[in-house]
PDB file of C-alpha atoms and ligand atoms in Angstrom:
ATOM      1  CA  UNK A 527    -127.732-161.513 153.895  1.00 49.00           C
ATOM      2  CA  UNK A 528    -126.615-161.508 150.013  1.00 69.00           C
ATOM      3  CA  UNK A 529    -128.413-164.712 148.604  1.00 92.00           C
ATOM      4  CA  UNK A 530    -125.458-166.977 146.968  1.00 96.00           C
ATOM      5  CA  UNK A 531    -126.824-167.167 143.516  1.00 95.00           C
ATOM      6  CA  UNK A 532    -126.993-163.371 143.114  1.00 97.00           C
ATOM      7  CA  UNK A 533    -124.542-162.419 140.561  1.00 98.00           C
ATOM      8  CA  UNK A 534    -120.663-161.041 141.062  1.00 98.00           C
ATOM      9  CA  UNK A 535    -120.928-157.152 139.408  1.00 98.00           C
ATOM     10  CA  UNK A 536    -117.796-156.610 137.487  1.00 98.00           C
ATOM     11  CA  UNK A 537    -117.165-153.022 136.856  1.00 98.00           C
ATOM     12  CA  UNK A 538    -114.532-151.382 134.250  1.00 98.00           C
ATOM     13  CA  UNK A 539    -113.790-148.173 132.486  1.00 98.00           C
ATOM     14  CA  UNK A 540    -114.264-150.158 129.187  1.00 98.00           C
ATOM     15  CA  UNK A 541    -114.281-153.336 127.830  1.00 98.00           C
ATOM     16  CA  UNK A 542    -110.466-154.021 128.903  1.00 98.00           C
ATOM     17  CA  UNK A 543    -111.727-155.973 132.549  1.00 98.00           C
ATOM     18  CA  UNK A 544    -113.218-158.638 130.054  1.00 98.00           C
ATOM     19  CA  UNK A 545    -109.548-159.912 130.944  1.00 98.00           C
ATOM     20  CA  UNK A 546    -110.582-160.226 134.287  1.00 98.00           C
ATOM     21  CA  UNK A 547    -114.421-161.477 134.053  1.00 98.00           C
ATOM     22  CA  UNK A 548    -112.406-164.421 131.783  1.00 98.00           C
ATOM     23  CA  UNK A 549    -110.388-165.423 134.874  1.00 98.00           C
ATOM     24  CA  UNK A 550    -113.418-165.212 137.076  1.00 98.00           C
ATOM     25  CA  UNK A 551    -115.331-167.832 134.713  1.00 98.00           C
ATOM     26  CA  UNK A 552    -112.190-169.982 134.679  1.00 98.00           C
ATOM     27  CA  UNK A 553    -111.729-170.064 138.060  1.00 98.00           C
ATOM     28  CA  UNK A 554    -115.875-170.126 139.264  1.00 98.00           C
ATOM     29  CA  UNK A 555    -117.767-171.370 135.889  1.00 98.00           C
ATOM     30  CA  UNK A 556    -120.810-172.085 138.364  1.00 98.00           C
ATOM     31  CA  UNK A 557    -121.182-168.091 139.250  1.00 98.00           C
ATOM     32  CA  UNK A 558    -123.666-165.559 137.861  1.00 98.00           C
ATOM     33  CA  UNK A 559    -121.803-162.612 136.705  1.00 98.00           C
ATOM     34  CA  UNK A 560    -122.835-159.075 135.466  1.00 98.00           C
ATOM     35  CA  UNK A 561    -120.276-156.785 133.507  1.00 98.00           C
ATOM     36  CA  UNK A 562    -120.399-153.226 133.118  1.00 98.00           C
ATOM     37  CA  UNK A 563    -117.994-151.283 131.040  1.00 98.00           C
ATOM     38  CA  UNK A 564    -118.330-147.326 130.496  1.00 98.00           C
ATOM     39  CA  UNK A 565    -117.187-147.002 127.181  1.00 98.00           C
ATOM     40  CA  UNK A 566    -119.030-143.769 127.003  1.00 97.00           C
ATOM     41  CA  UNK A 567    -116.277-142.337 129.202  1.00 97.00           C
ATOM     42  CA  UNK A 568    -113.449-144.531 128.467  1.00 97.00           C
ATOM     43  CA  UNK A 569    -110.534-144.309 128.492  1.00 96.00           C
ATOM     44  CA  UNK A 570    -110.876-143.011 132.718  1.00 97.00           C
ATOM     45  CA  UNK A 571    -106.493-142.768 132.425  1.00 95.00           C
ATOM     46  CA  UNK A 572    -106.259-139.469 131.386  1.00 93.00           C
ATOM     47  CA  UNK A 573    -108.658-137.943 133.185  1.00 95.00           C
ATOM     48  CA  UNK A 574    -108.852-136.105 136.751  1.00 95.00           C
ATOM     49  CA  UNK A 575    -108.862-138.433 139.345  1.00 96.00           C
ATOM     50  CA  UNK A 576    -112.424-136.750 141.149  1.00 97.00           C
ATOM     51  CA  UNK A 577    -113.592-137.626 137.397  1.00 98.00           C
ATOM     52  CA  UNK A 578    -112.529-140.926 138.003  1.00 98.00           C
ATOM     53  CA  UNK A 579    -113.689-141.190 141.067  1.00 98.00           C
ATOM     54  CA  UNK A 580    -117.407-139.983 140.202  1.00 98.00           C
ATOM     55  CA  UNK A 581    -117.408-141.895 137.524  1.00 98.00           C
ATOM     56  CA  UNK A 582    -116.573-145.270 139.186  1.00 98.00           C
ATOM     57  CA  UNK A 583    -118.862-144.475 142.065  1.00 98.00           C
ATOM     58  CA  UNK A 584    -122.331-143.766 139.856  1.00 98.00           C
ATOM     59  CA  UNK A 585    -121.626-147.060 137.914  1.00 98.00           C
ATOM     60  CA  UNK A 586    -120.748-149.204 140.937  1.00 98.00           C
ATOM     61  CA  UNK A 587    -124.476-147.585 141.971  1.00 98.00           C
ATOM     62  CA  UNK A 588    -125.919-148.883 138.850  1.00 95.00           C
ATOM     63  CA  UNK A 589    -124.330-152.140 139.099  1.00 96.00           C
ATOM     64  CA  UNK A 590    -124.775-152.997 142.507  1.00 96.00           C
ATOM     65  CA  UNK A 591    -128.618-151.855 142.513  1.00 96.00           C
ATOM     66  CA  UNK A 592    -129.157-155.331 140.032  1.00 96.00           C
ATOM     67  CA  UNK A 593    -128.780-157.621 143.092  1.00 95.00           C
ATOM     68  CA  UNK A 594    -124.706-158.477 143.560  1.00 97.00           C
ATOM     69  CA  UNK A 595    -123.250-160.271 145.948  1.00 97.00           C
ATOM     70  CA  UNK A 596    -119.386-158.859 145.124  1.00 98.00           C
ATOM     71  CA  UNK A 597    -117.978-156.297 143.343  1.00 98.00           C
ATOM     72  CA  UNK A 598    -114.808-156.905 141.315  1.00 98.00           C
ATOM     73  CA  UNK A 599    -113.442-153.451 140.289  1.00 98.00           C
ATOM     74  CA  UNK A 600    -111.824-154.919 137.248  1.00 98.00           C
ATOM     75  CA  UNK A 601    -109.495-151.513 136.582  1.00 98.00           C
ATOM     76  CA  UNK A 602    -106.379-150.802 138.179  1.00 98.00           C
ATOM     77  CA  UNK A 603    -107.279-147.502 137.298  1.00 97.00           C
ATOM     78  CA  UNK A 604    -110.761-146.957 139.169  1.00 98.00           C
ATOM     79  CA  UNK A 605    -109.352-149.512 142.014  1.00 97.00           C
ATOM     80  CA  UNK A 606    -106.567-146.781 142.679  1.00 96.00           C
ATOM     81  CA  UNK A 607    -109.059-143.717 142.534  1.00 96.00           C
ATOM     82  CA  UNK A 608    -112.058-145.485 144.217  1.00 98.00           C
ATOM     83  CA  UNK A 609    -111.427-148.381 146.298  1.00 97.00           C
ATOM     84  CA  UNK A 610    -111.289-147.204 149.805  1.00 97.00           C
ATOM     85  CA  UNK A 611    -114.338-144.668 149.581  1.00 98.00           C
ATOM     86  CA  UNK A 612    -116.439-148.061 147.460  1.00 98.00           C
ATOM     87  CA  UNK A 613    -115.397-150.103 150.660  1.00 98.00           C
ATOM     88  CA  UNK A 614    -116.210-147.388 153.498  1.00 98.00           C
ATOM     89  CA  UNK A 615    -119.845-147.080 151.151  1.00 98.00           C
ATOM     90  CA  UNK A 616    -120.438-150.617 150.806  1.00 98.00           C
ATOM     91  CA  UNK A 617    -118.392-152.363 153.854  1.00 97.00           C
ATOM     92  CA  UNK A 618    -120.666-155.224 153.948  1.00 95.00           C
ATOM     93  CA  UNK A 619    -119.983-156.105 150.646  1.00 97.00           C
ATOM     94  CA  UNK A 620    -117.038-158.015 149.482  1.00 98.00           C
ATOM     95  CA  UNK A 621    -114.786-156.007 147.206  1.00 98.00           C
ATOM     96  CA  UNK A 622    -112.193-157.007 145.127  1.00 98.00           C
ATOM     97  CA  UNK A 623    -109.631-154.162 143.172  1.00 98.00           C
ATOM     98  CA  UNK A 624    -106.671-154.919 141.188  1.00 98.00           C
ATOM     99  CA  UNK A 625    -103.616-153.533 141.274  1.00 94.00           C
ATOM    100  CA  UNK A 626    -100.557-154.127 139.381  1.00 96.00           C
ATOM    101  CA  UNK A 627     -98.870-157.647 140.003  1.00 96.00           C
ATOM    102  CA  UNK A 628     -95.700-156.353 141.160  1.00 96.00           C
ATOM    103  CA  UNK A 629     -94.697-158.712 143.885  1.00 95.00           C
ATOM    104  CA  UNK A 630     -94.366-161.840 141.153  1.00 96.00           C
ATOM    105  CA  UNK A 631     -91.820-159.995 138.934  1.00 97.00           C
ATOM    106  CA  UNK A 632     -90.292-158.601 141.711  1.00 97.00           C
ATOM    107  CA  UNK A 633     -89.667-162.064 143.708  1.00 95.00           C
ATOM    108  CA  UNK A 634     -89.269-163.678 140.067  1.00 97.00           C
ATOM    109  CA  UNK A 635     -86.604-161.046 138.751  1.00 97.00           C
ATOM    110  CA  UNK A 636     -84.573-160.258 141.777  1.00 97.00           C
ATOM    111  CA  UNK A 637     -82.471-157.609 141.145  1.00 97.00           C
ATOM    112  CA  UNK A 638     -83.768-157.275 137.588  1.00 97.00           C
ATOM    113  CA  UNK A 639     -85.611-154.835 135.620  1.00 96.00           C
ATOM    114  CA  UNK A 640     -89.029-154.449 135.852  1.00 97.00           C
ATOM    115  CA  UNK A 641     -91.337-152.332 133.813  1.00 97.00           C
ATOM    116  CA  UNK A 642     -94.871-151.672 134.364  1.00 98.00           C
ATOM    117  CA  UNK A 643     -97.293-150.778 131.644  1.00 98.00           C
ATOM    118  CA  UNK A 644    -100.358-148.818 133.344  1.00 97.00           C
ATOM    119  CA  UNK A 645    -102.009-145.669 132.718  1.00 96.00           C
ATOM    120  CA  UNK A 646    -100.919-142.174 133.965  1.00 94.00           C
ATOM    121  CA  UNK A 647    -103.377-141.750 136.789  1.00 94.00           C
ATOM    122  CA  UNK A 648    -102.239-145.730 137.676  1.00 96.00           C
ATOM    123  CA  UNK A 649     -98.793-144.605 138.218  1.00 96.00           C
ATOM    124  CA  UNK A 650     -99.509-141.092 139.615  1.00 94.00           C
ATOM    125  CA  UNK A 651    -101.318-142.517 142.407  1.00 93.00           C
ATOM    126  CA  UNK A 652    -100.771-143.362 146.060  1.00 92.00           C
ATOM    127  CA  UNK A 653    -101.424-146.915 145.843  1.00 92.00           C
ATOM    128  CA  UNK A 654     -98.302-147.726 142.940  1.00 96.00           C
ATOM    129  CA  UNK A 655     -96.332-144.982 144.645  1.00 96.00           C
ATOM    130  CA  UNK A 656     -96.674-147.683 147.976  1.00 96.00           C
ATOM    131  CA  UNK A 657     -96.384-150.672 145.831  1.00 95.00           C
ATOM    132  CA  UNK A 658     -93.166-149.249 144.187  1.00 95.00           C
ATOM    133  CA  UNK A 659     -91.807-148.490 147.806  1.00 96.00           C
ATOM    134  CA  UNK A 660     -92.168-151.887 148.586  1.00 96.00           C
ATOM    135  CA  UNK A 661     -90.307-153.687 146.309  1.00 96.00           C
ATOM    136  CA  UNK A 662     -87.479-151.433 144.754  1.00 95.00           C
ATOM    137  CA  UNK A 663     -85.066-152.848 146.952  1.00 96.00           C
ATOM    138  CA  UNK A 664     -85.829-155.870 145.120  1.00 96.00           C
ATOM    139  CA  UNK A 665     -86.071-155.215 141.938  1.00 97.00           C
ATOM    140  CA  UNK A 666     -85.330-151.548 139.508  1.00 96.00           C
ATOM    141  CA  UNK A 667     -89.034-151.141 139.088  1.00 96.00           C
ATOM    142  CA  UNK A 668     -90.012-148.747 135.810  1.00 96.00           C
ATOM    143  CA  UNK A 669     -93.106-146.986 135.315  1.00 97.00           C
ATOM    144  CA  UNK A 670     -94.097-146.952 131.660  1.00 97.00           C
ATOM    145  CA  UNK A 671     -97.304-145.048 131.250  1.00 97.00           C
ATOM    146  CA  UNK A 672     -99.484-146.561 128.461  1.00 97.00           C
ATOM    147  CA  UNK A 673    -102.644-145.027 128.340  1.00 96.00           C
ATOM    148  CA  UNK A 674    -102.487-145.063 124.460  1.00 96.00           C
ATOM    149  CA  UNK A 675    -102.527-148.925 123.884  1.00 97.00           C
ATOM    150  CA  UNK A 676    -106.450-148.178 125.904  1.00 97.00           C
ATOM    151  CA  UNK A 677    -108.132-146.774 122.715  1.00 96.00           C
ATOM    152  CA  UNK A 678    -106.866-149.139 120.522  1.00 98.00           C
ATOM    153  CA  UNK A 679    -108.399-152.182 122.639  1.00 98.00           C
ATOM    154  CA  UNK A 680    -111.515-149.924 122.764  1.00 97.00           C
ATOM    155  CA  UNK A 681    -111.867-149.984 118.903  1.00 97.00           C
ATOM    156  CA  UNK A 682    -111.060-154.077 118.541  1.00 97.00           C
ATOM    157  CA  UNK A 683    -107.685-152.975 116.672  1.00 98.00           C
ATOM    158  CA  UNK A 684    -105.261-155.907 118.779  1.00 97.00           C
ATOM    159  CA  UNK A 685    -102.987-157.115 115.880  1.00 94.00           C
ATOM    160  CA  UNK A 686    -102.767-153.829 113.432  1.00 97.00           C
ATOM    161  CA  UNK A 687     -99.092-152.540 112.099  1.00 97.00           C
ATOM    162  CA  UNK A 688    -100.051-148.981 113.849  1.00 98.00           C
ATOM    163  CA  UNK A 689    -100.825-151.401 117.551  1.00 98.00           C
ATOM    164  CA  UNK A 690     -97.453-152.643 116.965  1.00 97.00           C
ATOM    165  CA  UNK A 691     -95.665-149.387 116.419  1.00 97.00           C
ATOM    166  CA  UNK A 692     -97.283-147.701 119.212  1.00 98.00           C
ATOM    167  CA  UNK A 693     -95.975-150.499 121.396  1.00 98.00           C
ATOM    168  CA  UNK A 694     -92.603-150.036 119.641  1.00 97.00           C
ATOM    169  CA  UNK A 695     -92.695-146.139 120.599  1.00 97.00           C
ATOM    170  CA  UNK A 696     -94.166-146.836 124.331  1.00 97.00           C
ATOM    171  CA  UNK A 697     -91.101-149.325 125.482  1.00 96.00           C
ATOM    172  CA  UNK A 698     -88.223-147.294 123.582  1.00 94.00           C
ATOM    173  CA  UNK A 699     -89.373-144.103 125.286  1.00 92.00           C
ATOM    174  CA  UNK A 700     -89.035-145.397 128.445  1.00 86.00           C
ATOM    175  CA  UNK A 701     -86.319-148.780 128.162  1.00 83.00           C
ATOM    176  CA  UNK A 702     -82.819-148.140 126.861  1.00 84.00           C
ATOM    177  CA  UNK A 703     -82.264-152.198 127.610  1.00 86.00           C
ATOM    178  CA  UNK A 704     -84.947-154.703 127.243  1.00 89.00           C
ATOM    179  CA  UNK A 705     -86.537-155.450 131.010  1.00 95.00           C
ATOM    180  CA  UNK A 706     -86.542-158.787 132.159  1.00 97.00           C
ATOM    181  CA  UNK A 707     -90.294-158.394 132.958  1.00 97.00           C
ATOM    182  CA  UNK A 708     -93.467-156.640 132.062  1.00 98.00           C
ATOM    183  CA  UNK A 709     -96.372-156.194 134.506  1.00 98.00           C
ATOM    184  CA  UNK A 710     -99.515-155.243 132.774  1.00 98.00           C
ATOM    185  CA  UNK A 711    -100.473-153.238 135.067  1.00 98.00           C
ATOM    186  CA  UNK A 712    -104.034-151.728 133.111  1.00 98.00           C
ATOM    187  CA  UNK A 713    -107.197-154.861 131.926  1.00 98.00           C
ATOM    188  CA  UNK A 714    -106.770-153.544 128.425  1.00 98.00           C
ATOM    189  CA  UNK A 715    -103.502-154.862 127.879  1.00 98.00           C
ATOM    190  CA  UNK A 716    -103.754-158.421 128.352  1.00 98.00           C
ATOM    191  CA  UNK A 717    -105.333-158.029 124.972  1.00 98.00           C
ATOM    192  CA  UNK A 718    -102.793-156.384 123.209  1.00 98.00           C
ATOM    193  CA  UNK A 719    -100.313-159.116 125.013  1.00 98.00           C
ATOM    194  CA  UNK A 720     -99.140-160.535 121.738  1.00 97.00           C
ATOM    195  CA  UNK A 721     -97.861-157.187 120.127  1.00 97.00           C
ATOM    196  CA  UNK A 722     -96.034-156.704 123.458  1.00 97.00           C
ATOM    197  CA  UNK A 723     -94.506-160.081 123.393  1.00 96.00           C
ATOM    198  CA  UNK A 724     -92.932-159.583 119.637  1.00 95.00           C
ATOM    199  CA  UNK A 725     -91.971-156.435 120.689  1.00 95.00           C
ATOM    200  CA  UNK A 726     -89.991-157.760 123.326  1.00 95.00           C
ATOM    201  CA  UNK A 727     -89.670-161.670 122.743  1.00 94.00           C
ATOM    202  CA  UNK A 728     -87.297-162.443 125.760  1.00 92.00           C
ATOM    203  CA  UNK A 729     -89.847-160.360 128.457  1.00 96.00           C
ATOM    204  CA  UNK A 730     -91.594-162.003 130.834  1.00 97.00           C
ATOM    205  CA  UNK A 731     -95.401-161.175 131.380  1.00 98.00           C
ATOM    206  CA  UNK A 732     -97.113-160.549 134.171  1.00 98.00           C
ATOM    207  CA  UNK A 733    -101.368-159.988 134.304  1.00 97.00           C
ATOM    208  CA  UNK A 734    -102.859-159.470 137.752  1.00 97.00           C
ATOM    209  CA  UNK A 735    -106.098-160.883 136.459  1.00 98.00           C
ATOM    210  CA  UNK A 736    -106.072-164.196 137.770  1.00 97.00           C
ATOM    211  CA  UNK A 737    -104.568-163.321 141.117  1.00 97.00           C
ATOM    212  CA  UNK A 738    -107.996-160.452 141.600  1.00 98.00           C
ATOM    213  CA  UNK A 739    -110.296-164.077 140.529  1.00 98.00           C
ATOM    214  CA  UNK A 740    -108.423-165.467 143.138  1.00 98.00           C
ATOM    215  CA  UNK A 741    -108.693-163.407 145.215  1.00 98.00           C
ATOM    216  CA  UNK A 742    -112.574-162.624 144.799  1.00 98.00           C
ATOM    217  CA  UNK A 743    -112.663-166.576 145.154  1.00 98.00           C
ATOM    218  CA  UNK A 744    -111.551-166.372 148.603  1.00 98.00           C
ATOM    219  CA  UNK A 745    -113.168-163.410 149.724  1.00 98.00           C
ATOM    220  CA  UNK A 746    -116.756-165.244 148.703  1.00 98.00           C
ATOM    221  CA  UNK A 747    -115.650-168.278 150.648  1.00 98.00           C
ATOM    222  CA  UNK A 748    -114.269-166.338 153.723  1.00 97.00           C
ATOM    223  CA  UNK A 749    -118.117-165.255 153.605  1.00 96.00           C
ATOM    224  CA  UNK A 750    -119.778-168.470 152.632  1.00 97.00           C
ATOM    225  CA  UNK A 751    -121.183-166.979 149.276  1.00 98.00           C
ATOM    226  CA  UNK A 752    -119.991-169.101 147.072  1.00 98.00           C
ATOM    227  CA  UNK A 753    -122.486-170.516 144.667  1.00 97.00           C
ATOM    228  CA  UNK A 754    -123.433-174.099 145.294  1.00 96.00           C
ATOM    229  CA  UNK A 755    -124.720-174.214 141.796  1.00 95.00           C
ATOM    230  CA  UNK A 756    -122.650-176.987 139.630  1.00 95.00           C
ATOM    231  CA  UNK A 757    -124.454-175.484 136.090  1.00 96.00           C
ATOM    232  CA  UNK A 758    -122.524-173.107 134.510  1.00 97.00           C
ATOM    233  CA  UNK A 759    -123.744-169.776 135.342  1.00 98.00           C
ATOM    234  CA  UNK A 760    -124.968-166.690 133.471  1.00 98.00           C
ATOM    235  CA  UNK A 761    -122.781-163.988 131.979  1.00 98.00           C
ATOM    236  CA  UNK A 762    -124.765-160.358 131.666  1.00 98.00           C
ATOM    237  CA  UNK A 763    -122.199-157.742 129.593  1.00 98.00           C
ATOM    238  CA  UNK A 764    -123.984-153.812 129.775  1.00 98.00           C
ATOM    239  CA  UNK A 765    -121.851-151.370 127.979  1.00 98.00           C
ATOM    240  CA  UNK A 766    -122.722-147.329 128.642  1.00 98.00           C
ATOM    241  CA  UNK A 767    -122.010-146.616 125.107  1.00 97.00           C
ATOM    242  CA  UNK A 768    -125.213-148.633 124.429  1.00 95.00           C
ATOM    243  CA  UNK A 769    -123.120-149.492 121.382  1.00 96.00           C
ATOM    244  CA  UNK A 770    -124.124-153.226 120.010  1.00 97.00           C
ATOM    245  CA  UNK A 771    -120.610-153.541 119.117  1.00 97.00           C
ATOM    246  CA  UNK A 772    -119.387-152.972 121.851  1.00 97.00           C
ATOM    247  CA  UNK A 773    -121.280-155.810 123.560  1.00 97.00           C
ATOM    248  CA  UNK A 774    -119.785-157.729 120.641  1.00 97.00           C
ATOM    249  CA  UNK A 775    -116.815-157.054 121.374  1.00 98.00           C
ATOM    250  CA  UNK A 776    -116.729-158.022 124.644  1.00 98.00           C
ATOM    251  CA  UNK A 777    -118.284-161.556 123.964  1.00 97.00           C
ATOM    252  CA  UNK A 778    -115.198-161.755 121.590  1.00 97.00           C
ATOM    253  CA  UNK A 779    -112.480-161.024 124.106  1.00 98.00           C
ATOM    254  CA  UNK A 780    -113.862-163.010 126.269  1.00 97.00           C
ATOM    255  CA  UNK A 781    -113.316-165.862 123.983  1.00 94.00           C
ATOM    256  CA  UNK A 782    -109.894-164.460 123.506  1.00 85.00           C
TER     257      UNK A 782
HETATM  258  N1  DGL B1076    -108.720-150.839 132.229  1.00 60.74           N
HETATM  259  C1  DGL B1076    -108.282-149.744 133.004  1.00 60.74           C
HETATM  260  C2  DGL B1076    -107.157-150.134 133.962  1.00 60.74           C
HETATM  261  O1  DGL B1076    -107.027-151.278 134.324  1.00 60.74           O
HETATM  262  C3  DGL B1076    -107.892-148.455 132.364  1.00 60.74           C
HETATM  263  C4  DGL B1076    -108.430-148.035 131.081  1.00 60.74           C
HETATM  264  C5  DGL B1076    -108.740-146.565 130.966  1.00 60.74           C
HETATM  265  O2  DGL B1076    -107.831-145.713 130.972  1.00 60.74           O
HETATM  266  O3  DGL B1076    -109.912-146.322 130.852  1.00 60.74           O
HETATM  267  O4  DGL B1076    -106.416-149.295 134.394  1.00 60.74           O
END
């Protein structure tokens, strides 16, 4: 039995599921949390998806041998490549993935367009290929891979003319007429949410981050591991790059 002050491990390919660990503090400030990005291998979107897949599994190892009670797999990339083996290793263990939040622009936007920003491998896989099947007769659901905007929230760069442009070149690849919603369907891009926004001013955004807190929320109380604590708990960040900056970075987006 997990003891309920052990922390929550939060994995990512990077720093990007910083969006995530800052819905898990807003939602359960009294949790212990340790993050682990692999910024040594990001970005994990354009590679192979056994790459992925190793990858995700040797760092969920690392993670989970420090004590944790949960796992939050805090990429929609490494969720779609690695869930379902992490939960047949680990199947006492709650596990929470993310995925992109489809269903509230779909039920929002009836009929409407809308797009979703994720990486290759998110959109190539069998888990968006089922989410898409489920709600195109609600919606004209467009896949806009994105993998680009990764690096950029990698190197800190969220507000630069060359972010902006990128954006610019992403959407008018793929949109001949604005959508009525964007999903962010990758943790980077919650970051780079205000480019996308003056990009398209009359979009609405959706982020499946605090939906996964929820989510994790539940899943802890389902199990009774919720932490009775009412002290604000302790936030760990470990980066693979062993980069300082890194680190640095992270504390800053998660004052974002
Ligand atoms: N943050 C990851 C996601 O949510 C992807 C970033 C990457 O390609 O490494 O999909």
């Amino acid at each position: 039995m997990k003891e309920k002050n052990a922390p929550i491990a939060v994995f990512d390919s990077g720093v990007g599921g910083i969006s995530v660990l800052r819905e898990l503090v807003k939602l359960m400030p009294n949790e212990n949390y340790i993050y682990l990005g692999d910024s040594a291998n990001a970005p994990y979107g354009t590679r192979p998806v056994e790459e992925i897949r190793a990858l995700t599994l040797a760092n969920v190892e690392t993670l989970l041998g420090q004590g944790a009670k949960a796992l939050v797999v805090a990429c929609n990339t490494a969720t779609s490549a690695a869930v379902r083996i992490l939960r047949g290793m680990y199947p006492d263990l709650p596990i929470v993935g993310i995925e992109p939040a489809l269903k509230p622009a779909a039920l929002h936007h009836p009929g409407g367009r809308v797009a979703v920003l994720a990486t290759k491998m998110t959109l190539r896989q069998e888990k968006f290929a089922a989410l898409l099947e489920h709600y195109r007769s609600q919606a004209e659901i467009i896949p806009v891979p994105a993998s680009e905007l990764v690096e950029y929230v990698e190197r800190g760069e969220l507000d630069s003319p060359a972010l902006f442009s990128q954006v610019e070149n992403i959407l008018d690849s793929y949109l001949d007429t604005p959508a009525n919603a964007i999903v962010l369907g990758c943790t980077h891009f919650p970051f780079v949410r205000s480019a996308i926004e003056q990009v398209a001013p009359r979009t609405i955004i959706y982020d499946g981050g605090n939906g996964t807190a929820r989510e994790a929320r539940r899943q802890l109380s389902v199990m009774g591991l919720i932490n009775p604590s009412s002290e604000p708990g302790s936030i760990e960040i470990q980066n693979s790059s062993g980069d300082p900056e890194k680190i640095m970075l992270c504390y800053r987006l998660l004052d974002a």
